[in-house]
mmCIF file of C-alpha atoms and ligand atoms in Angstrom:
data_model
loop_
_atom_site.group_PDB
_atom_site.id
_atom_site.type_symbol
_atom_site.label_atom_id
_atom_site.label_comp_id
_atom_site.label_asym_id
_atom_site.label_seq_id
_atom_site.Cartn_x
_atom_site.Cartn_y
_atom_site.Cartn_z
ATOM 1 C CA MET P 1 183.875 49.203 89.563
ATOM 2 C CA PHE P 2 186.974 49.373 87.313
ATOM 3 C CA LYS P 3 184.849 48.346 84.334
ATOM 4 C CA ALA P 4 182.652 51.463 84.387
ATOM 5 C CA ILE P 5 185.597 53.735 84.984
ATOM 6 C CA LEU P 6 187.655 52.401 82.075
ATOM 7 C CA GLN P 7 184.627 52.561 79.821
ATOM 8 C CA ALA P 8 184.186 56.242 80.639
ATOM 9 C CA TYR P 9 187.574 56.823 78.962
ATOM 10 C CA GLY P 10 186.658 54.674 75.955
ATOM 11 C CA LEU P 11 188.903 51.817 77.086
ATOM 12 C CA ASN P 12 187.795 48.202 76.822
ATOM 13 C CA PRO P 13 188.093 46.788 80.358
ATOM 14 C CA GLN P 14 188.758 43.288 79.017
ATOM 15 C CA LEU P 15 192.021 44.450 77.513
ATOM 16 C CA TYR P 16 193.464 45.959 80.728
ATOM 17 C CA GLN P 17 194.949 44.585 83.907
ATOM 18 C CA VAL P 18 194.638 46.544 87.154
ATOM 19 C CA GLU P 19 197.134 46.242 89.999
ATOM 20 C CA THR P 20 197.762 48.223 93.184
ATOM 21 C CA LEU P 21 200.481 50.871 92.964
ATOM 22 C CA GLY P 22 202.222 53.125 95.475
ATOM 23 C CA SER P 23 202.113 53.678 99.207
ATOM 24 C CA GLY P 24 200.365 56.984 99.956
ATOM 25 C CA LEU P 25 198.332 57.382 103.129
ATOM 26 C CA ILE P 26 195.433 59.284 101.579
ATOM 27 C CA ASN P 27 194.502 58.264 98.005
ATOM 28 C CA ARG P 28 194.352 54.731 96.551
ATOM 29 C CA THR P 29 196.328 54.140 93.381
ATOM 30 C CA TRP P 30 196.413 51.481 90.695
ATOM 31 C CA LYS P 31 198.442 50.767 87.559
ATOM 32 C CA VAL P 32 196.260 49.931 84.556
ATOM 33 C CA THR P 33 198.172 48.015 81.952
ATOM 34 C CA GLY P 34 197.053 47.184 78.404
ATOM 35 C CA ASP P 35 198.877 46.021 75.335
ATOM 36 C CA ALA P 36 199.820 49.429 74.106
ATOM 37 C CA ASN P 37 199.009 51.833 76.936
ATOM 38 C CA VAL P 38 199.668 52.079 80.627
ATOM 39 C CA PHE P 39 197.765 54.403 82.955
ATOM 40 C CA VAL P 40 197.639 55.349 86.604
ATOM 41 C CA LEU P 41 194.219 55.288 88.211
ATOM 42 C CA GLN P 42 193.546 57.061 91.470
ATOM 43 C CA GLN P 43 190.592 57.130 93.794
ATOM 44 C CA ILE P 44 190.353 60.498 95.496
ATOM 45 C CA ASN P 45 189.756 60.301 99.217
ATOM 46 C CA THR P 46 186.755 62.583 99.575
ATOM 47 C CA ASN P 47 186.982 62.541 103.381
ATOM 48 C CA VAL P 48 190.118 64.573 102.815
ATOM 49 C CA PHE P 49 189.451 66.350 99.510
ATOM 50 C CA ALA P 50 185.860 67.531 100.012
ATOM 51 C CA ASN P 51 185.763 69.102 96.555
ATOM 52 C CA PRO P 52 187.585 66.947 93.959
ATOM 53 C CA GLN P 53 186.380 69.291 91.220
ATOM 54 C CA HIS P 54 188.789 71.883 92.601
ATOM 55 C CA ILE P 55 191.676 69.492 91.907
ATOM 56 C CA ALA P 56 190.458 68.911 88.370
ATOM 57 C CA ASP P 57 190.020 72.664 87.734
ATOM 58 C CA ASN P 58 193.549 73.480 88.978
ATOM 59 C CA LEU P 59 195.164 70.746 86.919
ATOM 60 C CA HIS P 60 193.284 71.816 83.864
ATOM 61 C CA LEU P 61 194.382 75.430 84.260
ATOM 62 C CA LEU P 62 198.012 74.438 84.899
ATOM 63 C CA ALA P 63 198.189 71.951 82.078
ATOM 64 C CA ASP P 64 196.962 74.583 79.588
ATOM 65 C CA TYR P 65 199.346 77.230 80.929
ATOM 66 C CA LEU P 66 202.360 74.909 80.903
ATOM 67 C CA LYS P 67 201.595 73.547 77.461
ATOM 68 C CA GLU P 68 201.690 77.044 76.096
ATOM 69 C CA LYS P 69 204.641 78.446 78.062
ATOM 70 C CA SER P 70 206.829 75.364 78.433
ATOM 71 C CA PRO P 71 205.756 72.837 75.802
ATOM 72 C CA ASN P 72 208.518 70.376 76.671
ATOM 73 C CA TYR P 73 207.724 70.243 80.360
ATOM 74 C CA LEU P 74 206.357 66.877 81.467
ATOM 75 C CA PHE P 75 203.134 67.515 83.390
ATOM 76 C CA ALA P 76 201.328 64.287 84.154
ATOM 77 C CA ALA P 77 197.843 65.828 84.319
ATOM 78 C CA PRO P 78 194.726 63.617 84.287
ATOM 79 C CA LEU P 79 193.170 62.564 80.990
ATOM 80 C CA ALA P 80 189.691 63.610 79.895
ATOM 81 C CA THR P 81 186.843 61.103 79.660
ATOM 82 C CA LEU P 82 184.883 60.668 76.408
ATOM 83 C CA ASP P 83 182.592 63.467 77.525
ATOM 84 C CA GLY P 84 185.424 65.793 78.467
ATOM 85 C CA GLN P 85 185.478 65.319 82.277
ATOM 86 C CA LEU P 86 188.719 65.042 84.274
ATOM 87 C CA LEU P 87 186.974 62.974 86.946
ATOM 88 C CA VAL P 88 184.746 59.922 86.923
ATOM 89 C CA GLN P 89 182.212 59.107 89.575
ATOM 90 C CA ALA P 90 181.718 55.438 90.482
ATOM 91 C CA GLU P 91 180.205 53.858 93.540
ATOM 92 C CA GLY P 92 179.962 57.201 95.302
ATOM 93 C CA SER P 93 183.647 57.949 94.821
ATOM 94 C CA PHE P 94 185.754 60.030 92.426
ATOM 95 C CA PHE P 95 188.452 58.574 90.173
ATOM 96 C CA ARG P 96 190.817 59.963 87.618
ATOM 97 C CA LEU P 97 193.155 58.436 85.100
ATOM 98 C CA SER P 98 196.574 59.751 84.118
ATOM 99 C CA PRO P 99 199.118 58.503 81.624
ATOM 100 C CA PHE P 100 201.862 56.303 83.106
ATOM 101 C CA VAL P 101 205.072 57.909 81.961
ATOM 102 C CA ALA P 102 206.942 55.299 79.949
ATOM 103 C CA GLY P 103 210.328 54.376 81.319
ATOM 104 C CA SER P 104 209.741 56.141 84.625
ATOM 105 C CA LYS P 105 210.085 54.795 88.138
ATOM 106 C CA THR P 106 209.670 56.113 91.649
ATOM 107 C CA VAL P 107 211.835 55.413 94.664
ATOM 108 C CA ASP P 108 210.770 55.194 98.306
ATOM 109 C CA TYR P 109 214.154 55.861 99.894
ATOM 110 C CA LEU P 110 216.990 58.142 98.993
ATOM 111 C CA THR P 111 220.315 56.449 98.903
ATOM 112 C CA LYS P 112 222.246 59.097 96.963
ATOM 113 C CA THR P 113 222.479 62.860 97.343
ATOM 114 C CA SER P 114 222.017 63.137 93.557
ATOM 115 C CA GLN P 115 218.400 61.981 94.091
ATOM 116 C CA ALA P 116 217.817 64.797 96.580
ATOM 117 C CA TYR P 117 219.388 67.281 94.160
ATOM 118 C CA GLU P 118 217.230 66.050 91.289
ATOM 119 C CA ALA P 119 214.023 66.121 93.326
ATOM 120 C CA ALA P 120 214.677 69.623 94.669
ATOM 121 C CA ARG P 121 215.511 70.761 91.179
ATOM 122 C CA GLN P 122 212.199 69.376 89.889
ATOM 123 C CA PHE P 123 210.058 70.961 92.628
ATOM 124 C CA GLY P 124 211.928 74.216 92.189
ATOM 125 C CA LYS P 125 211.495 74.063 88.447
ATOM 126 C CA PHE P 126 207.731 73.545 88.808
ATOM 127 C CA THR P 127 207.295 76.668 90.989
ATOM 128 C CA PHE P 128 209.701 78.559 88.772
ATOM 129 C CA LEU P 129 207.814 77.782 85.528
ATOM 130 C CA LEU P 130 204.584 79.017 87.167
ATOM 131 C CA ARG P 131 206.068 82.103 88.787
ATOM 132 C CA GLU P 132 204.130 84.510 86.607
ATOM 133 C CA LEU P 133 200.794 82.801 86.918
ATOM 134 C CA ASP P 134 198.361 84.696 89.128
ATOM 135 C CA VAL P 135 197.975 82.269 92.099
ATOM 136 C CA ASN P 136 194.492 83.681 92.746
ATOM 137 C CA GLN P 137 193.327 81.734 89.728
ATOM 138 C CA LEU P 138 193.991 78.509 91.603
ATOM 139 C CA LYS P 139 191.534 76.918 93.999
ATOM 140 C CA TYR P 140 192.414 75.673 97.453
ATOM 141 C CA THR P 141 192.000 71.903 97.114
ATOM 142 C CA LEU P 142 192.628 71.519 100.836
ATOM 143 C CA PRO P 143 191.856 74.792 102.552
ATOM 144 C CA ASN P 144 194.337 75.700 105.332
ATOM 145 C CA PHE P 145 196.369 72.555 104.599
ATOM 146 C CA HIS P 146 199.704 73.916 105.812
ATOM 147 C CA ASP P 147 198.293 76.566 108.109
ATOM 148 C CA LEU P 148 200.440 75.901 111.135
ATOM 149 C CA SER P 149 198.416 78.338 113.272
ATOM 150 C CA LEU P 150 195.291 76.282 112.586
ATOM 151 C CA ARG P 151 197.172 72.990 113.255
ATOM 152 C CA ILE P 152 198.144 74.375 116.639
ATOM 153 C CA SER P 153 194.587 75.278 117.498
ATOM 154 C CA GLN P 154 193.456 71.809 116.375
ATOM 155 C CA PHE P 155 196.123 70.348 118.648
ATOM 156 C CA LYS P 156 194.884 72.439 121.609
ATOM 157 C CA GLN P 157 191.287 71.366 120.984
ATOM 158 C CA ALA P 158 192.307 67.730 120.766
ATOM 159 C CA LEU P 159 194.267 68.065 123.977
ATOM 160 C CA ALA P 160 191.292 69.579 125.759
ATOM 161 C CA LYS P 161 189.060 66.700 124.701
ATOM 162 C CA ALA P 162 191.475 63.745 124.809
ATOM 163 C CA PRO P 163 190.887 60.857 127.215
ATOM 164 C CA GLN P 164 193.172 60.962 130.266
ATOM 165 C CA GLN P 165 194.928 57.745 129.249
ATOM 166 C CA ARG P 166 196.035 59.071 125.888
ATOM 167 C CA LYS P 167 197.231 62.296 127.504
ATOM 168 C CA VAL P 168 199.363 60.376 129.983
ATOM 169 C CA GLU P 169 200.833 58.179 127.261
ATOM 170 C CA ALA P 170 201.648 61.230 125.142
ATOM 171 C CA GLU P 171 202.967 63.410 127.979
ATOM 172 C CA TYR P 172 206.471 63.771 126.584
ATOM 173 C CA ALA P 173 205.297 64.512 123.047
ATOM 174 C CA ILE P 174 202.744 67.052 124.256
ATOM 175 C CA GLN P 175 205.372 68.834 126.315
ATOM 176 C CA GLN P 176 207.791 68.905 123.323
ATOM 177 C CA VAL P 177 205.145 70.329 121.002
ATOM 178 C CA GLN P 178 204.302 73.019 123.576
ATOM 179 C CA GLN P 179 207.983 73.820 124.010
ATOM 180 C CA HIS P 180 208.309 74.711 120.337
ATOM 181 C CA PHE P 181 205.279 76.980 119.958
ATOM 182 C CA THR P 182 207.704 79.673 118.774
ATOM 183 C CA ILE P 183 207.967 77.825 115.420
ATOM 184 C CA ALA P 184 204.252 78.444 114.996
ATOM 185 C CA ASP P 185 204.550 82.063 116.177
ATOM 186 C CA LEU P 186 206.956 82.774 113.315
ATOM 187 C CA TYR P 187 204.567 81.180 110.821
ATOM 188 C CA GLU P 188 201.784 83.363 112.203
ATOM 189 C CA GLN P 189 203.924 86.430 111.579
ATOM 190 C CA ILE P 190 204.860 85.244 108.062
ATOM 191 C CA SER P 191 201.234 84.769 107.036
ATOM 192 C CA LYS P 192 199.696 87.755 108.855
ATOM 193 C CA ASP P 193 202.315 90.260 107.722
ATOM 194 C CA LYS P 194 202.682 88.662 104.260
ATOM 195 C CA LEU P 195 206.436 88.407 104.677
ATOM 196 C CA ILE P 196 206.820 86.090 101.687
ATOM 197 C CA PRO P 197 204.808 85.665 98.508
ATOM 198 C CA LEU P 198 202.222 83.006 97.761
ATOM 199 C CA ARG P 199 203.441 80.804 94.942
ATOM 200 C CA VAL P 200 202.273 77.715 93.089
ATOM 201 C CA ILE P 201 203.323 75.012 95.546
ATOM 202 C CA HIS P 202 203.139 71.190 95.358
ATOM 203 C CA HIS P 203 202.726 70.604 99.135
ATOM 204 C CA ASP P 204 203.848 66.952 99.193
ATOM 205 C CA THR P 205 207.453 66.755 98.078
ATOM 206 C CA LYS P 206 208.263 63.247 99.339
ATOM 207 C CA ILE P 207 210.762 61.424 97.151
ATOM 208 C CA ASN P 208 208.169 59.012 95.785
ATOM 209 C CA ASN P 209 206.375 61.941 94.198
ATOM 210 C CA VAL P 210 209.264 62.396 91.762
ATOM 211 C CA LEU P 211 209.584 60.446 88.529
ATOM 212 C CA PHE P 212 213.061 59.198 87.702
ATOM 213 C CA ASP P 213 214.429 57.535 84.594
ATOM 214 C CA ASP P 214 216.702 54.498 84.814
ATOM 215 C CA GLY P 215 219.771 56.685 84.985
ATOM 216 C CA ASP P 216 218.618 58.599 88.104
ATOM 217 C CA ASN P 217 217.695 61.714 86.195
ATOM 218 C CA SER P 218 214.388 63.205 87.265
ATOM 219 C CA LEU P 219 211.623 63.506 84.680
ATOM 220 C CA GLY P 220 208.869 65.342 86.523
ATOM 221 C CA ILE P 221 206.622 65.333 89.560
ATOM 222 C CA ILE P 222 203.409 63.445 90.378
ATOM 223 C CA ASP P 223 200.674 63.374 93.070
ATOM 224 C CA LEU P 224 199.288 66.716 91.991
ATOM 225 C CA ASP P 225 196.225 67.008 94.249
ATOM 226 C CA THR P 226 197.676 69.433 96.712
ATOM 227 C CA ILE P 227 198.996 71.866 94.150
ATOM 228 C CA MET P 228 197.579 75.209 95.258
ATOM 229 C CA PRO P 229 198.745 78.604 96.434
ATOM 230 C CA GLY P 230 201.241 78.299 99.319
ATOM 231 C CA TYR P 231 204.633 79.259 100.590
ATOM 232 C CA PHE P 232 207.937 77.830 99.394
ATOM 233 C CA ILE P 233 208.675 76.694 102.974
ATOM 234 C CA SER P 234 206.108 73.900 102.444
ATOM 235 C CA ASP P 235 207.929 72.300 99.563
ATOM 236 C CA VAL P 236 211.474 72.905 100.753
ATOM 237 C CA GLY P 237 210.518 71.972 104.301
ATOM 238 C CA ASP P 238 208.910 68.699 103.339
ATOM 239 C CA MET P 239 212.022 67.731 101.407
ATOM 240 C CA MET P 240 214.123 68.363 104.475
ATOM 241 C CA ARG P 241 211.630 66.420 106.601
ATOM 242 C CA THR P 242 211.684 63.411 104.328
ATOM 243 C CA TYR P 243 215.180 63.450 102.739
ATOM 244 C CA LEU P 244 217.560 64.373 105.562
ATOM 245 C CA ALA P 245 217.123 61.261 107.690
ATOM 246 C CA GLU P 246 217.886 57.802 106.474
ATOM 247 C CA ALA P 247 214.899 56.487 108.469
ATOM 248 C CA ASN P 248 211.422 57.692 107.529
ATOM 249 C CA GLU P 249 208.462 58.745 109.704
ATOM 250 C CA GLU P 250 207.475 55.089 110.251
ATOM 251 C CA GLU P 251 210.749 54.230 112.050
ATOM 252 C CA GLN P 252 210.052 53.112 115.640
ATOM 253 C CA ASP P 253 213.643 52.921 116.789
ATOM 254 C CA MET P 254 214.427 56.590 117.529
ATOM 255 C CA ASP P 255 218.160 55.822 117.582
ATOM 256 C CA LYS P 256 217.976 55.199 113.851
ATOM 257 C CA ILE P 257 216.901 58.757 113.121
ATOM 258 C CA ASP P 258 219.749 60.905 111.938
ATOM 259 C CA ILE P 259 220.442 64.002 109.848
ATOM 260 C CA ARG P 260 222.559 63.814 106.737
ATOM 261 C CA PRO P 261 224.050 67.292 106.113
ATOM 262 C CA ASN P 262 225.159 66.399 102.586
ATOM 263 C CA PHE P 263 221.470 65.826 101.726
ATOM 264 C CA PHE P 264 220.730 69.323 103.020
ATOM 265 C CA SER P 265 223.361 70.636 100.717
ATOM 266 C CA ALA P 266 221.845 68.761 97.771
ATOM 267 C CA ILE P 267 218.352 70.121 98.482
ATOM 268 C CA TYR P 268 219.643 73.677 98.663
ATOM 269 C CA ALA P 269 221.673 73.423 95.488
ATOM 270 C CA GLY P 270 218.894 71.676 93.575
ATOM 271 C CA TYR P 271 216.154 74.111 94.591
ATOM 272 C CA ILE P 272 218.312 77.153 94.002
ATOM 273 C CA SER P 273 219.321 75.916 90.541
ATOM 274 C CA HIS P 274 215.906 77.083 89.291
ATOM 275 C CA MET P 275 214.553 79.292 92.061
ATOM 276 C CA GLY P 276 217.784 81.081 93.015
ATOM 277 C CA GLY P 277 217.002 84.215 91.029
ATOM 278 C CA SER P 278 213.366 84.332 92.131
ATOM 279 C CA LEU P 279 213.525 83.858 95.873
ATOM 280 C CA THR P 280 213.151 87.089 97.843
ATOM 281 C CA THR P 281 215.660 88.085 100.466
ATOM 282 C CA LYS P 282 213.144 87.072 103.156
ATOM 283 C CA GLU P 283 212.607 83.703 101.545
ATOM 284 C CA ARG P 284 216.336 83.074 101.500
ATOM 285 C CA GLU P 285 216.437 84.015 105.185
ATOM 286 C CA LEU P 286 213.714 81.451 105.877
ATOM 287 C CA PHE P 287 215.353 78.588 104.005
ATOM 288 C CA ILE P 288 216.508 76.793 107.138
ATOM 289 C CA TYR P 289 213.271 77.610 108.968
ATOM 290 C CA ALA P 290 211.406 75.693 106.233
ATOM 291 C CA GLY P 291 212.600 72.381 107.656
ATOM 292 C CA LYS P 292 211.594 73.247 111.219
ATOM 293 C CA PHE P 293 208.210 74.410 109.991
ATOM 294 C CA MET P 294 207.354 71.171 108.214
ATOM 295 C CA ILE P 295 208.880 68.729 110.672
ATOM 296 C CA TYR P 296 207.141 70.459 113.535
ATOM 297 C CA MET P 297 203.816 70.618 111.719
ATOM 298 C CA GLN P 298 203.954 66.901 110.953
ATOM 299 C CA ALA P 299 204.704 66.149 114.617
ATOM 300 C CA VAL P 300 201.735 68.291 115.624
ATOM 301 C CA ARG P 301 199.443 66.579 113.094
ATOM 302 C CA PHE P 302 200.413 63.035 114.141
ATOM 303 C CA LEU P 303 200.064 63.906 117.832
ATOM 304 C CA THR P 304 196.727 65.634 117.293
ATOM 305 C CA ASP P 305 195.445 62.565 115.486
ATOM 306 C CA PHE P 306 196.617 60.322 118.323
ATOM 307 C CA LEU P 307 194.779 62.531 120.859
ATOM 308 C CA ASN P 308 191.680 62.457 118.651
ATOM 309 C CA GLY P 309 191.669 58.651 118.628
ATOM 310 C CA ASP P 310 193.321 58.113 115.172
ATOM 311 C CA ILE P 311 190.649 59.486 112.892
ATOM 312 C CA TYR P 312 192.797 60.826 110.024
ATOM 313 C CA TYR P 313 195.945 58.761 109.444
ATOM 314 C CA PRO P 314 195.437 55.023 109.031
ATOM 315 C CA VAL P 315 197.164 53.131 111.885
ATOM 316 C CA LYS P 316 198.649 49.650 111.928
ATOM 317 C CA TYR P 317 199.219 49.211 115.700
ATOM 318 C CA ASP P 318 198.234 50.832 119.007
ATOM 319 C CA GLY P 319 200.027 54.065 119.523
ATOM 320 C CA HIS P 320 201.156 54.276 115.873
ATOM 321 C CA ASN P 321 200.411 57.969 115.538
ATOM 322 C CA LEU P 322 202.119 58.710 118.837
ATOM 323 C CA THR P 323 205.225 56.862 117.636
ATOM 324 C CA ARG P 324 205.121 58.820 114.382
ATOM 325 C CA ALA P 325 204.878 62.037 116.385
ATOM 326 C CA LYS P 326 207.817 61.058 118.602
ATOM 327 C CA ASN P 327 209.807 60.182 115.479
ATOM 328 C CA GLN P 328 209.196 63.668 114.078
ATOM 329 C CA ILE P 329 210.036 65.301 117.432
ATOM 330 C CA LYS P 330 213.373 63.474 117.470
ATOM 331 C CA LEU P 331 214.011 64.616 113.914
ATOM 332 C CA LEU P 332 213.138 68.185 114.886
ATOM 333 C CA GLU P 333 215.566 68.066 117.819
ATOM 334 C CA LEU P 334 218.407 66.832 115.588
ATOM 335 C CA TYR P 335 217.495 69.372 112.895
ATOM 336 C CA ILE P 336 217.751 72.226 115.407
ATOM 337 C CA GLN P 337 221.116 70.911 116.593
ATOM 338 C CA ALA P 338 222.368 70.853 113.013
ATOM 339 C CA GLU P 339 221.287 74.413 112.193
ATOM 340 C CA PRO P 340 224.781 75.937 112.517
ATOM 341 C CA ASP P 341 226.037 73.322 110.013
ATOM 342 C CA PHE P 342 223.271 74.282 107.634
ATOM 343 C CA VAL P 343 224.207 77.966 107.864
ATOM 344 C CA GLN P 344 227.742 76.999 107.034
ATOM 345 C CA ILE P 345 226.644 74.856 104.031
ATOM 346 C CA ILE P 346 224.586 77.699 102.612
ATOM 347 C CA ASN P 347 227.458 80.150 102.988
ATOM 348 C CA VAL P 348 229.821 77.826 101.208
ATOM 349 C CA LEU P 349 227.388 77.124 98.395
ATOM 350 C CA ASN P 350 226.550 80.814 97.951
ATOM 351 C CA THR P 351 230.179 81.805 97.681
ATOM 352 C CA SER P 352 230.965 79.017 95.212
ATOM 353 C CA GLN P 353 228.168 80.125 92.892
ATOM 354 C CA PRO P 354 229.198 82.320 89.987
HETATM 355 C C1 GN1 Z 1 199.778 62.327 103.725
HETATM 356 O O1 GN1 Z 1 198.994 60.387 101.437
HETATM 357 P P1 GN1 Z 1 200.368 60.910 101.529
HETATM 358 O O2 GN1 Z 1 201.254 59.930 102.190
HETATM 359 O O3 GN1 Z 1 200.879 61.354 100.194
HETATM 360 C C2 GN1 Z 1 199.409 63.776 103.980
HETATM 361 C C3 GN1 Z 1 200.667 64.610 104.041
HETATM 362 C C4 GN1 Z 1 201.587 64.057 105.121
HETATM 363 C C5 GN1 Z 1 201.855 62.596 104.864
HETATM 364 C C6 GN1 Z 1 202.614 61.981 105.975
HETATM 365 C C7 GN1 Z 1 196.454 65.159 102.184
HETATM 366 O O4 GN1 Z 1 200.371 62.224 102.441
HETATM 367 O O5 GN1 Z 1 200.354 65.942 104.372
HETATM 368 O O6 GN1 Z 1 202.766 64.746 105.118
HETATM 369 O O7 GN1 Z 1 200.640 61.829 104.704
HETATM 370 N N1 GN1 Z 1 198.500 64.273 102.979
HETATM 371 C C8 GN1 Z 1 197.319 64.792 103.301
HETATM 372 O O8 GN1 Z 1 203.015 60.707 105.592
HETATM 373 O O9 GN1 Z 1 196.952 64.944 104.456
HETATM 374 MG MG1 MG Z 2 200.531 62.443 98.660
#
């Protein structure tokens, strides 16, 4: 399989070694190492991305735009094959090859607030550099991806069809999700009444989607499949979801889930460093809501998948998706408790800015 793919890019397969890379739930990733060049190869999960060509079209458009407007910006877009395609088909699947950025590394856990600051700065910078691009030129690589209203109706459908046993097991989580429907009501209002603008959004701002150099400076962002029009609450919210707690969504001991306010502070400062002048008043008002929006949506998605019999997220043990949902519910609870502290942090940072 690798042979045909590498040949499509004019690379001699005998001169390259392929090894597994990364830990995403959706796409498979490999590092392809040769004497002089290193690449990242990814297989696109077509159960999730029904139209991989949309990804290629978006990245092509953005790469051209960024090259012209911000020539020094590192955008790790896929390479073209010998016949000019950004995707290769092999064994019924789609693959694409990107350059491996020399001297870069990714991290799976945040140990320092400076990493949160750097990541937030990078995701903010990305949206900032593209602020004048007409988002309608971009395709929706995953239609309705962060449409919380739709996620809620999928949850309700799953609940209506779920086997009794799963419903009993998930009783607490179901009740918690239902108790927080107001989070989805606000999203409904935001999208229906167009309260905030659509922007170019990454939609997967986990820390391992940021490239760092050895000195902990960020170089750029990766995992570009879900770049499409969206709201800033998706990117800022997913940073809060994944950076604030020391434990991640896989943690089974709920007592280990916590909220680190100094990481909130770093996310705010980092994002604002580029986007500060561009955010609308309404967006600023919704900054704290962003975290609730994303944590809640992830709880809903994990719980829905549990009720559906684990058809989307790969599971490693019985009840895995339910545990992930409970983890996110615990995080949501702690986040809501910490909201007054977050308000305070924003006030302090705003007054200390020139
Ligand atoms: C998926 O594959 P990965 O880990 O980058 C998911 C995200 C979820 C995340 C939860 C396309 O991302 O939305 O937040 O799992 N991506 C898709 O771990 O569904
Ligand atoms: Mg991803």
